Each structure stands twice: as structure tokens, then as C-alpha cells.
Coordinates of C-alpha atoms and ligand atoms in Angstrom, one line a residue:
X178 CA -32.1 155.1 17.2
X179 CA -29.4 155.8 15.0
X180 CA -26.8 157.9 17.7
X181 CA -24.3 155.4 17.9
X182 CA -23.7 155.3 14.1
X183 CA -20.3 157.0 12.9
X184 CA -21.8 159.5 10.0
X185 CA -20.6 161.0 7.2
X186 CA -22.4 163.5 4.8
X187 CA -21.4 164.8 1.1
X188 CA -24.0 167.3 0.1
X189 CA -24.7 170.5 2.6
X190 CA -24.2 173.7 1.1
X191 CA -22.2 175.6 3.5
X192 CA -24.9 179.2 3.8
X193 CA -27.8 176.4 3.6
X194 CA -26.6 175.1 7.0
X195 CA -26.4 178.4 8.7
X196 CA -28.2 178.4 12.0
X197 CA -31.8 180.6 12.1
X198 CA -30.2 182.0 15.6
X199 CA -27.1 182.7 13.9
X200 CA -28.3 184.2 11.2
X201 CA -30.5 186.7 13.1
X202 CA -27.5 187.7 14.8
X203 CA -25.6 188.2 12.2
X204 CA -27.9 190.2 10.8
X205 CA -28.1 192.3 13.8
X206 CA -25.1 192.8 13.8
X207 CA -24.8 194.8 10.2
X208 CA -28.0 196.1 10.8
X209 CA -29.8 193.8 8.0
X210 CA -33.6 193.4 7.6
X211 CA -33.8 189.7 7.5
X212 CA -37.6 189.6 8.9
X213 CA -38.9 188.7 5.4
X214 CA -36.7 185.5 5.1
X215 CA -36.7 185.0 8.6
X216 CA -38.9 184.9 11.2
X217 CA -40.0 183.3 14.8
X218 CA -36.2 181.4 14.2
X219 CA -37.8 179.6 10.8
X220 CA -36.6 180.6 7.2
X221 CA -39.3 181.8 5.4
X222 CA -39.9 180.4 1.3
X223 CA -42.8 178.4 -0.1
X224 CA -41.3 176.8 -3.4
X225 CA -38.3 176.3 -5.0
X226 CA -37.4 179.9 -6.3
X227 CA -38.2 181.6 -3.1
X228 CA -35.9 178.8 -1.4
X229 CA -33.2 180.6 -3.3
X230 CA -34.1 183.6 -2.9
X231 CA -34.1 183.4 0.6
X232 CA -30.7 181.5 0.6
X233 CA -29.0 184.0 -1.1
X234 CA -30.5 186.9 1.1
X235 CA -29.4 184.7 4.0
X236 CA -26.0 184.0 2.4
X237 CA -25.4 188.0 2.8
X238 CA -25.6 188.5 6.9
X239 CA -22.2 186.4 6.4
X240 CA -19.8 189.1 5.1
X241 CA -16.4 188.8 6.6
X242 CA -13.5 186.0 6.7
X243 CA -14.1 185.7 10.1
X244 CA -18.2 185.5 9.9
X245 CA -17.4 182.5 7.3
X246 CA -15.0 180.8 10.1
X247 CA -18.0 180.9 12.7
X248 CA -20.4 179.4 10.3
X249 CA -17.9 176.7 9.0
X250 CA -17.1 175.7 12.9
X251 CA -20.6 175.9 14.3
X252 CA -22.0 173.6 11.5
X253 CA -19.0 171.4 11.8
X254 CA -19.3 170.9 15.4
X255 CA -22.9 170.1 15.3
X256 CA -21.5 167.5 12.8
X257 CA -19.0 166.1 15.1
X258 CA -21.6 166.2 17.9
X259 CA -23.7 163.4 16.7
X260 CA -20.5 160.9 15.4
X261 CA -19.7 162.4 12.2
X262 CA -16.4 161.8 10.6
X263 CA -16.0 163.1 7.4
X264 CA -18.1 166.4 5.7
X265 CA -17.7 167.9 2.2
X266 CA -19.2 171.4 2.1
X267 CA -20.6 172.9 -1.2
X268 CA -19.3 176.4 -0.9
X269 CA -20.0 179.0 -3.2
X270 CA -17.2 182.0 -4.1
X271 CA -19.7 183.8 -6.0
X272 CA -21.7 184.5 -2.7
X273 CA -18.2 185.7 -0.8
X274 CA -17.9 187.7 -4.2
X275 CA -21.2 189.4 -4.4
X276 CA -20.9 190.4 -0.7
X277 CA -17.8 192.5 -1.6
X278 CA -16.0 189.9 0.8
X279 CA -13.9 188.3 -2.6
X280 CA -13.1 184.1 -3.4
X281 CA -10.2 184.2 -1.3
X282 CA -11.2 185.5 1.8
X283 CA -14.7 183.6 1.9
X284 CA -12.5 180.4 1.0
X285 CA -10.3 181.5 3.4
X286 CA -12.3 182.1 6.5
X287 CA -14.0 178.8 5.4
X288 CA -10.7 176.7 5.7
X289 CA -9.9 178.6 8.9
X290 CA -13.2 177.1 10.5
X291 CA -12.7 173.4 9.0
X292 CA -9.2 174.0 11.1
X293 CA -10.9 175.1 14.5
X294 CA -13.5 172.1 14.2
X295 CA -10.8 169.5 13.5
X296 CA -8.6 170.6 16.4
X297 CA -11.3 170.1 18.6
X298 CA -13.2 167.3 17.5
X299 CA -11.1 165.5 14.6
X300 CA -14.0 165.6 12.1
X301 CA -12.0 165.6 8.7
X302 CA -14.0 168.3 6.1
X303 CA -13.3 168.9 2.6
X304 CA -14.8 171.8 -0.1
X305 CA -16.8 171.5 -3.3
X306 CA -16.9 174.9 -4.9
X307 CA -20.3 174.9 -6.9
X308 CA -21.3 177.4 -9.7
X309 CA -24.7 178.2 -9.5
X310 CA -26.8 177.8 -12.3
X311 CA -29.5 180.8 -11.6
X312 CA -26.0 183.1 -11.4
X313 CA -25.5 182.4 -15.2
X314 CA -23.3 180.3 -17.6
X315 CA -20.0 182.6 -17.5
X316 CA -20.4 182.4 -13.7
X317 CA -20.1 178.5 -13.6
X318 CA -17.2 178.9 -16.1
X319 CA -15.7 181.2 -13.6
X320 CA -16.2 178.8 -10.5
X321 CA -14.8 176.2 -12.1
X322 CA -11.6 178.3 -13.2
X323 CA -10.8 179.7 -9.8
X324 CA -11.8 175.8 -8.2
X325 CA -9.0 174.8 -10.7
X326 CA -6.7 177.6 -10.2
X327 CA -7.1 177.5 -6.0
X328 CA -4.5 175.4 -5.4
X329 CA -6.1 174.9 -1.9
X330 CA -5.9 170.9 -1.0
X331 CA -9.4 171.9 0.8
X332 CA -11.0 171.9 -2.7
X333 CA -11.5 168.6 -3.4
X334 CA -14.6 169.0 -6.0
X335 CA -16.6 170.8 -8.6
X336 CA -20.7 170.9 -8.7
X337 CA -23.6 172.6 -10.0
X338 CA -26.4 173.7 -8.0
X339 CA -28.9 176.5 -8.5
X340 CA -32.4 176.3 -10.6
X341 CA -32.1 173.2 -12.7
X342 CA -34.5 174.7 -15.1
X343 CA -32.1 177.1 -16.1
X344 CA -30.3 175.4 -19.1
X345 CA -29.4 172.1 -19.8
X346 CA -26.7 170.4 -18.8
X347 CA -24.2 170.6 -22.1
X348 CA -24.8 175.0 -21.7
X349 CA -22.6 174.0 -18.5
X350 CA -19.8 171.1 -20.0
X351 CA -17.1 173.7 -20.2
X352 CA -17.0 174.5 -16.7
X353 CA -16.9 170.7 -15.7
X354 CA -14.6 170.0 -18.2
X355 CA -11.9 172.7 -16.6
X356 CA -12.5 171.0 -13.3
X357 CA -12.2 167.5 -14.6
X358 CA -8.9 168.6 -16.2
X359 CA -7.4 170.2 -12.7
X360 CA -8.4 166.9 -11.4
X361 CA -11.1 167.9 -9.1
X362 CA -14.0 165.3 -8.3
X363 CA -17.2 166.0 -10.0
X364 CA -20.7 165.9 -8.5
X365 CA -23.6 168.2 -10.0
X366 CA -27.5 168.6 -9.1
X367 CA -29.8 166.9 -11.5
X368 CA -32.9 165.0 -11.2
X369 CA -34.2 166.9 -8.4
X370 CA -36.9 169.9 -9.6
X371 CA -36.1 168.7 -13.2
X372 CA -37.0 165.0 -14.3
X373 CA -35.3 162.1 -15.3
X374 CA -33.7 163.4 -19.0
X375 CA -31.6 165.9 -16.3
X376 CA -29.8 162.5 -15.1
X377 CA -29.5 161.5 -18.5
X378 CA -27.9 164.2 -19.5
X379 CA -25.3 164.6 -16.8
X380 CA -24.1 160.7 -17.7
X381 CA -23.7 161.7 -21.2
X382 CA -22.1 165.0 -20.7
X383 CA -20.0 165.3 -17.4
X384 CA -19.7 161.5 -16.6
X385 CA -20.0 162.3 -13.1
X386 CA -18.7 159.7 -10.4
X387 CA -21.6 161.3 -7.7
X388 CA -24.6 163.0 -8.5
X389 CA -26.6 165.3 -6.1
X390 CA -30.0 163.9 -5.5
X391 CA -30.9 162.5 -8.8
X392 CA -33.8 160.5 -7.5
X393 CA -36.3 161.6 -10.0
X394 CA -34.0 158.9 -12.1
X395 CA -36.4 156.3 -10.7
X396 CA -39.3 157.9 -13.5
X397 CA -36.9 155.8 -16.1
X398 CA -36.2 152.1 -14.9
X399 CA -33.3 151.9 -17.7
X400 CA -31.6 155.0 -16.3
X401 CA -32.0 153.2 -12.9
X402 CA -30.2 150.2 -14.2
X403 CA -27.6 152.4 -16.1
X404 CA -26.8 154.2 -13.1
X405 CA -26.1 151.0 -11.4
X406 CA -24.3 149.7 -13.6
X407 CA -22.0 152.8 -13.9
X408 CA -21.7 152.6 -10.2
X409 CA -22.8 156.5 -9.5
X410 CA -23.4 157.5 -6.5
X411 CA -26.3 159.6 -5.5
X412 CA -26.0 162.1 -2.9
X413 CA -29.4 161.4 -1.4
X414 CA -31.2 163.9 0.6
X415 CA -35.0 163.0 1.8
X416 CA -35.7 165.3 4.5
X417 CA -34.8 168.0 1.3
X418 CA -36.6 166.5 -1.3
X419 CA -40.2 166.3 0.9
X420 CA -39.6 169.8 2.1
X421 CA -39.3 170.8 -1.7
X422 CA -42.1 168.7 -2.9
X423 CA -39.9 166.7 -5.5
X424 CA -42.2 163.3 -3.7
X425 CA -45.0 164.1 -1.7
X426 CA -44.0 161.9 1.3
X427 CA -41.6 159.6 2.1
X428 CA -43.4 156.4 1.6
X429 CA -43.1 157.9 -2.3
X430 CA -39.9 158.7 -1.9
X431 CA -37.6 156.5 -4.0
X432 CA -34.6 155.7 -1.9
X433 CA -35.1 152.3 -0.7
X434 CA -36.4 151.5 -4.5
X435 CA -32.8 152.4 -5.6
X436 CA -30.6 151.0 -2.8
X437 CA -32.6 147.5 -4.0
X438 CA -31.9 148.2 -7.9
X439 CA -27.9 148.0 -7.0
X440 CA -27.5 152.6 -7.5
X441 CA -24.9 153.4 -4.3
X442 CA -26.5 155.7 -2.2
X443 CA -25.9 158.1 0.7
X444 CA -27.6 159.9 2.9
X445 CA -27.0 163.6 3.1
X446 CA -29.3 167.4 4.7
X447 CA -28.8 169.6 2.1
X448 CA -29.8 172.5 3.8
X449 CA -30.8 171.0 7.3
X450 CA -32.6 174.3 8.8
X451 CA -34.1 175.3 5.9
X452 CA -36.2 172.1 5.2
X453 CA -36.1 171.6 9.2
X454 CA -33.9 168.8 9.3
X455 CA -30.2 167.7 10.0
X456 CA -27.9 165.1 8.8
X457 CA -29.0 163.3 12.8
X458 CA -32.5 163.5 11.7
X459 CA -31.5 162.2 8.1
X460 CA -30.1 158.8 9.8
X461 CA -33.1 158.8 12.1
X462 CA -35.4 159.0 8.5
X463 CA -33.3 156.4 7.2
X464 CA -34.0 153.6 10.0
X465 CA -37.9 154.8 11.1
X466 CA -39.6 155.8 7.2
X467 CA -37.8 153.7 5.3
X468 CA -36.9 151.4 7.7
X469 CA -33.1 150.3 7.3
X470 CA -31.2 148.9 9.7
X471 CA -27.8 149.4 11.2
X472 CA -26.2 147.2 8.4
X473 CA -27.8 149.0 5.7
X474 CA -27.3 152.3 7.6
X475 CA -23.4 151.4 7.7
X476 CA -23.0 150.2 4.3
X477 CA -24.5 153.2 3.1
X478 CA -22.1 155.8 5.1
X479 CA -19.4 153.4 3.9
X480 CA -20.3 154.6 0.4
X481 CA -19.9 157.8 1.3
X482 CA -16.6 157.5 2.2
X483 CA -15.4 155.3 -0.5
X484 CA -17.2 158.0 -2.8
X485 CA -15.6 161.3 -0.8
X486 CA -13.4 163.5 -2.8
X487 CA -10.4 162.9 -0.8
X488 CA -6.9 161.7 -1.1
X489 CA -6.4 157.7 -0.4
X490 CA -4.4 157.8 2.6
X491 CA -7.3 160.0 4.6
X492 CA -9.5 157.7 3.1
X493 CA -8.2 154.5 4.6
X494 CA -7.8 156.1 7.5
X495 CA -11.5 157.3 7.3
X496 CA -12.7 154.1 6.7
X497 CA -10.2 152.4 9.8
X498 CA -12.8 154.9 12.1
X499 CA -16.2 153.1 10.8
Ligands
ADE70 N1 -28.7 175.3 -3.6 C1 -28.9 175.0 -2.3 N2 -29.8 174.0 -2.1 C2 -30.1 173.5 -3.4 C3 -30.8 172.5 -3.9 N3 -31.5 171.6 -3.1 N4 -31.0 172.3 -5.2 C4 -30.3 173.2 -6.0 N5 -29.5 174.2 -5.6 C5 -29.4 174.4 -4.3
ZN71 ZN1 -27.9 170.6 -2.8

């Protein structure tokens, strides 16, 4: 039982968490075949490029400032619902741009939904924008300028998600490096589908203070001790990684392996419905497969909020709520 723990998660992509039900909908409502993505309320894919696929045809029943506000609240409150303080959400402008919606409105409906949750429920929220790889190099470069140029104190972070297989890291430096100079906080996908050069690479390009997933690190025991000893954290998502086949199950998953090697780890969904999970199942993983207890639980949400792309003052007061 893991209810009565405060939560806190840094890695859900905002479309990734859309409800099935809402989603359906939504896609009623603009009159939207969904049914080969989507059907009897489960989101159809069987490997890793078809999991994109089907959340970027998901990602386009959302097409209005308002339709990104329900989304952002719903998920948010679900958050709050089971003890959650503090959520970053990976949002993606390219997706409010390709559905003729535009960056600002998406972000904008976005921030209006982090508003409605926090009014009635207090859970604080904060925004990574992400380029996606799969979307192209000059893409990335143009999430990262417009993350920079937002001037919204909601963005609090740059990352990199997509197909890990498309490019290597250093094809993707510039765009961190614009972030990096607006001062954002920089987190970025590597050692998930791709092994454990992709973490490699990432600490000797981008320097990252959080990486998302990186477990596949554990192939390389140095890397393990050099990303202890750098004091990265890893956004760790198991109920993801099992549902995408990085491990087969989770007595192979590597999580407790790392925790014990001194990496700081915490535990996040990813895309909860899509991998048929949620950040409460998450915490429940956490205590009954790899059997931590509250302590470990705590201590590993505290990371999370010592790690969370915010400013100190919400910090401390984050940390006042554990
Ligand atoms: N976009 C959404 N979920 C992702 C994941 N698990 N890896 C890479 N890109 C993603
Ligand atoms: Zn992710």
C-alpha cells in the first residue's frame, strides 16, 4: 500500500497521459477515425514505432486551447487525487503546431489547465518542452528556440524524446546548448530503446543534471559508477520500460540494482494509459516488485523534488509538504 505517500513525478508527456475515454470523445467530437489507435478503451501499438505512431495520431483529437486545458486538468487532478504534489509535464509545441492549433495557444491552454488544477487541489506543475527526435534535427533546434524565447515561468526545462535511433546525441547539442544558455533545466531520453553508449553520450555532450529513463546504463558497470558519481538523476519509469520491452519483467528490471550503486533515482508513468499504468500504480511497483519500503519510497520522491526544475523558494516549500 503505497496511498498514504505524498508523490511527485518528472517524466509524463502531456498527449501520453490522455485518457482512452477522453480521447474517444474527443475524437467524436471532430469527427476523427481513432478506431485503428484505439479501441475497446485500450490504445492500440505493438512496438516502439507504432507506440509513436499512435501517440501522435492520438495527440491530434486535441486541437484547441481549450481541448489542451481539459487534458492538462484531468491528468493533473488524477495526480492530485492519489497525494501528488509536484508534476513536470513534457509538452510538445510541435504537436499544437502540426494540428494548425500554433506554440502559443497549445502552451497556452496547457498553462490555463495547470491553473484550474492548482486552484482546486494545490498540486504545483511545471513544463518541459521536448523536441522530438523522429520530427527531425531543425525541429529540436526550433523547440529549444521557442522553449528559450517563451518567457513563460511554466517552462522550466528542455528534453528530447522521440526514436532514440534517430541520430546521435551530438546531431542534437545545438538545441541543448540554446536551452542551457536561456537557463532552462535539461533532461533528455537516452538509454531506453538504445543501449548504454546513448547514456554515454548524453554525459559527454549535454551534461544533463536528469536523464529520462537511462536504465539500459546498467549494461556498463563504469557508466553506473560515473553516473553516480556525477549525481544524475534518472527519471525512472518501469511500468514503461516492461510495456516497451526495454527488460522483459521487472525482476530484470534494473532499478533497485541502481538505487544500491549510489545513481538518484525517481519514479515516474511516462505514458500511464498507454503502457496501462499510472504514477499510483508506479508507487505500488515500487513497494510489491521491487520491494521498497516507505523509507526508500520517500527518499526517492525526495529526489524528485530536490531534482525538479523549479525555483528554490517552491522548492522548499515543496519539500516542507513531504
Ligand atoms: N515519447 C513519448 N513517450 C516516449 C518514450 N517512452 N520514449 C521516447 N519518446 C517518447
Ligand atoms: Zn518519456
Amino acid at each position: 500500500m503505497t496511498s498514504h505517500l505524498k508523490k511527485v513525478e518528472l517524466h509524463c508527456h502531456l498527449e501520453g497521459a490522455a485518457p482512452p475515454a477522453l480521447t474517444l470523445s474527443q475524437a467524436r467530437k471532430y469527427n476523427i477515425d481513432i478506431s485503428d489507435y484505439l479501441r475497446n478503451g485500450v490504445y492500440v501499438w505493438h512496438d516502439f514505432p507504432s507506440f509513436l505512431e499512435c501517440y501522435d495520431k492520438v495527440s491530434e483529437v486535441y486541437q484547441t486551447e481549450e481541448d489542451y486545458a481539459l487534458l492538462t486538468e484531468t491528468y493533473l487532478a488524477e495526480l492530485a487525487g492519489i497525494g501528488t504534489i509536484y508534476s513536470e509535464l513534457i509538452v510538445s509545441p510541435d504537436h499544437g503546431k502540426r494540428i494548425g492549433l500554433g506554440a502559443d495557444a497549445y502552451i497556452a491552454g496547457v498553462g490555463e489547465g495547470i491553473r484550474r488544477a492548482k486552484a482546486s487541489s494545490g498540486i504545483e506543475a511545471r513544463l518541459i518542452v521536448t523536441g522530438e527526435r523522429h520530427f527531425g534535427p531543425e525541429s529540436v533546434i526550433g523547440a529549444a528556440d521557442y522553449a528559450a524565447k517563451a518567457n513563460n515561468p511554466l517552462i522550466t526545462g528542455f528534453n528530447l524524446a522521440g526514436d532514440e535511433r534517430m541520430g546521435r546525441v551530438i546531431d542534437y547539442a545545438l538545441a541543448f546548448d540554446i536551452a542551457r544558455d536561456a537557463g532552462l533545466g535539461l533532461t533528455i531520453h537516452a538509454g531506453e530503446v538504445c543501449g548504454a553508449f546513448s547514456v554515454s553520450d548524453t554525459l559527454d555532450v549535454v551534461r544533463p543534471s536528469r536523464i529520462g529513463h537511462g536504465v539500459r546504463a546498467i549494461e556498463d558497470a563504469d557508466l553506473v559508477k560515473r553516473l553516480a558519481d556525477m549525481g544524475t538523476v534518472l527519471e525512472v519509469c518501469p511500468g514503461s520500460n516492461i510495456a516497451l520491452k526495454v527488460f522483459p519483467d521487472f525482476e530484470s528490471h534494473p532499478l533497485r540494482k541502481l538505487k544500491q550503486a549510489g545513481v538518484k533515482v525517481t519514479i515516474s508513468s511516462d505514458d500511464p494509459p498507454f503502457f496501462h499504468t499510472s504514477l499510483k500504480r508506479e508507487y505500488e511497483l515500487a513497494a510489491n516488485a521491487f520491494g521498497f519500503g516507505d523509507t526508500e519510497i520517500d527518499e526517492m520522491t525526495r529526489t524528485g523534488l530536490e531534482a525538479a526544475f523549479v525555483d528554490e523558494a517552491t522548492r522548499r516549500e515543496l519539500l516542507g509538504r513531504l
